[in-house]
Short mmCIF file of C-alpha atoms in Angstrom, two decimals:
data_model
loop_
_atom_site.label_atom_id
_atom_site.label_comp_id
_atom_site.label_asym_id
_atom_site.label_seq_id
_atom_site.Cartn_x
_atom_site.Cartn_y
_atom_site.Cartn_z
CA ARG A 12 37.05 13.50 -25.14
CA SER A 13 34.78 13.64 -22.59
CA SER A 14 35.73 15.22 -18.97
CA ASP A 15 33.50 15.19 -15.90
CA LEU A 16 33.97 17.20 -12.17
CA VAL A 17 32.73 15.60 -9.31
CA HIS A 18 31.79 15.41 -5.80
CA PHE A 19 30.69 12.38 -4.51
CA HIS A 20 28.74 12.19 -1.21
CA PRO A 21 27.99 8.80 0.15
CA THR A 22 25.65 7.99 3.45
CA ASP A 23 27.62 6.40 6.29
CA LYS A 24 24.83 4.13 6.40
CA TYR A 25 25.70 2.20 2.82
CA LYS A 26 28.54 0.65 2.01
CA GLY A 27 29.18 0.19 -2.08
CA GLU A 28 27.26 3.59 -2.88
CA ARG A 29 29.54 4.08 -6.03
CA GLY A 30 28.70 6.91 -8.95
CA GLY A 31 31.38 8.13 -11.88
CA LEU A 32 31.87 8.24 -14.89
CA VAL A 33 30.36 5.48 -18.04
CA VAL A 34 31.11 4.22 -21.31
CA MET A 35 28.28 1.55 -22.05
CA GLY A 36 27.65 -0.82 -24.83
CA ILE A 37 27.27 -4.31 -25.28
CA ASP A 38 29.76 -3.95 -23.08
CA TYR A 39 30.78 -0.86 -20.78
CA ALA A 40 33.68 0.57 -18.52
CA ILE A 41 33.06 2.96 -15.16
CA LEU A 42 36.09 5.00 -13.43
CA VAL A 43 33.38 4.64 -10.65
CA ILE A 44 34.47 6.26 -7.13
CA GLU A 45 32.99 4.17 -3.99
CA ASN A 46 32.36 4.21 -0.37
CA THR A 47 34.42 0.42 0.47
CA ALA A 48 34.40 -0.25 3.89
CA THR A 49 37.78 -0.15 4.11
CA GLY A 50 37.26 4.03 2.87
CA ILE A 51 36.56 5.61 -1.23
CA ARG A 52 38.01 4.70 -3.69
CA LEU A 53 38.26 5.17 -7.03
CA THR A 54 39.07 2.58 -9.94
CA GLN A 55 38.66 1.71 -13.38
CA ASN A 56 36.34 -1.11 -13.86
CA VAL A 57 34.71 -2.99 -17.03
CA CYS A 58 32.00 -5.66 -17.80
CA ASN A 59 32.23 -7.49 -20.85
CA ASN A 60 28.94 -9.78 -21.95
CA ALA A 61 27.16 -8.13 -19.19
CA LYS A 62 23.84 -8.77 -20.35
CA GLN A 63 24.56 -12.05 -20.38
CA GLY A 64 25.02 -11.40 -16.31
CA THR A 65 29.31 -11.30 -16.94
CA ALA A 66 30.68 -10.48 -13.55
CA GLU A 67 32.34 -6.46 -13.20
CA SER A 68 36.52 -6.91 -12.37
CA VAL A 69 38.31 -4.16 -11.28
CA GLU A 70 41.02 -3.67 -13.87
CA SER A 71 43.53 -0.60 -11.72
CA LYS A 72 44.90 -0.53 -8.84
CA PRO A 73 42.04 1.32 -6.58
CA VAL A 74 43.19 5.33 -6.09
CA VAL A 75 42.84 6.50 -2.45
CA LEU A 76 40.87 9.44 -1.94
CA GLU A 77 39.77 12.04 1.29
CA TYR A 78 35.69 12.15 1.60
CA ASN A 79 34.29 14.60 -0.53
CA GLN A 80 37.46 15.10 -2.66
CA GLU A 81 36.63 16.82 -5.59
CA VAL A 82 38.41 15.02 -8.72
CA ALA A 83 37.80 15.18 -12.76
CA LEU A 84 36.65 12.51 -14.33
CA ARG A 85 38.03 11.93 -18.11
CA VAL A 86 37.74 9.57 -20.71
CA GLU A 87 39.12 10.03 -24.20
CA VAL A 88 37.88 8.05 -27.10
CA THR A 89 39.68 7.15 -30.65
CA LYS A 90 38.34 5.51 -33.72
CA GLN A 91 39.73 1.84 -34.26
CA ASP A 92 38.49 -0.58 -36.80
CA GLY A 93 35.21 -0.61 -37.96
CA ASN A 94 31.96 -0.07 -34.88
CA VAL A 95 35.21 -0.30 -32.19
CA ALA A 96 36.14 2.63 -30.29
CA GLU A 97 39.10 2.52 -27.63
CA CYS A 98 38.27 4.78 -24.63
CA GLN A 99 42.03 5.68 -21.75
CA PHE A 100 40.37 6.75 -18.51
CA SER A 101 42.23 8.47 -16.54
CA TYR A 102 41.82 11.45 -13.38
CA SER A 103 42.60 14.06 -11.80
CA LEU A 104 42.71 15.41 -8.56
CA ASP A 105 43.86 18.85 -9.16
CA ARG A 106 42.14 19.72 -12.91
CA VAL A 107 45.32 20.44 -14.41
CA ASN A 108 47.44 16.63 -14.40
CA PHE A 109 45.15 14.30 -15.79
CA VAL A 110 46.67 10.74 -14.66
CA PRO A 111 45.92 7.12 -16.86
CA ILE A 112 44.17 5.02 -14.92
CA GLY A 113 43.51 1.19 -15.80
CA LYS A 114 43.83 -0.33 -19.39
CA THR A 115 42.24 0.53 -22.95
CA PHE A 116 38.71 -0.45 -23.11
CA ASN A 117 37.53 -1.15 -26.31
CA ALA A 118 33.40 0.10 -26.76
CA LYS A 119 31.22 -1.82 -28.98
CA GLU A 120 27.71 0.06 -30.08
CA GLY A 121 24.78 -1.29 -27.99
CA GLN A 122 21.54 -3.05 -28.52
CA TRP A 123 19.79 -0.32 -30.66
CA ILE A 124 21.96 2.35 -30.33
CA GLY A 125 25.70 3.23 -30.67
CA ALA A 126 28.11 3.48 -27.69
CA LYS A 127 26.49 5.58 -24.99
CA VAL A 128 29.00 7.68 -22.50
CA GLY A 129 27.08 9.36 -18.96
CA MET A 130 27.07 9.99 -15.03
CA PHE A 131 25.92 7.14 -12.77
CA MET A 132 24.99 6.82 -9.39
CA THR A 133 24.48 3.51 -7.91
CA ARG A 134 24.23 1.64 -4.71
CA PRO A 135 23.73 -2.38 -3.17
CA VAL A 136 20.14 -2.49 -1.48
CA ARG A 137 17.81 0.52 -1.46
CA ASN A 138 15.96 -0.04 2.16
CA SER A 139 14.97 3.68 1.50
CA ASN A 140 15.33 7.66 -0.33
CA ASP A 141 18.12 8.58 1.56
CA GLY A 142 21.87 7.18 0.10
CA GLY A 143 24.10 9.65 -1.15
CA TRP A 144 24.95 11.45 -4.41
CA ILE A 145 26.88 13.14 -6.98
CA ASP A 146 27.31 16.71 -7.33
CA VAL A 147 28.72 17.33 -11.41
CA ASN A 148 30.05 20.73 -11.29
CA SER A 149 30.54 20.32 -15.19
CA PHE A 150 30.28 18.05 -17.94
CA VAL A 151 32.54 18.50 -21.41
CA VAL A 152 32.53 16.91 -24.90
CA GLU A 153 35.17 17.72 -26.69
#
């Protein structure tokens, strides 16, 4: 199980900035906080066959968040057959009660090494180095 306590600080200049928790290998799944045209949203997204350019799909109903709201992100991993591990993402707004989000994701190894878990922050256009960021207060692996 891995969990993170994050603050998402998008800039008002760019919509589409996003950050969160990722499990990646050949395929990837993310628990992502995104600055959209309609506000800050939390979703679980999946991309199968990312290396081949497959589009990412949203696997959950968006959760509306307040600007700069503290959110705990979690992924619980259970071993399945062979080199596959089942991942269930969840989030908490009070650091106590975690709510499952999206579908389970089957993590597989990457091209050279096994599946990885980590944090990320991206934006669709980079005009300068004045974008948003995420503060990660903790990253716990149990």
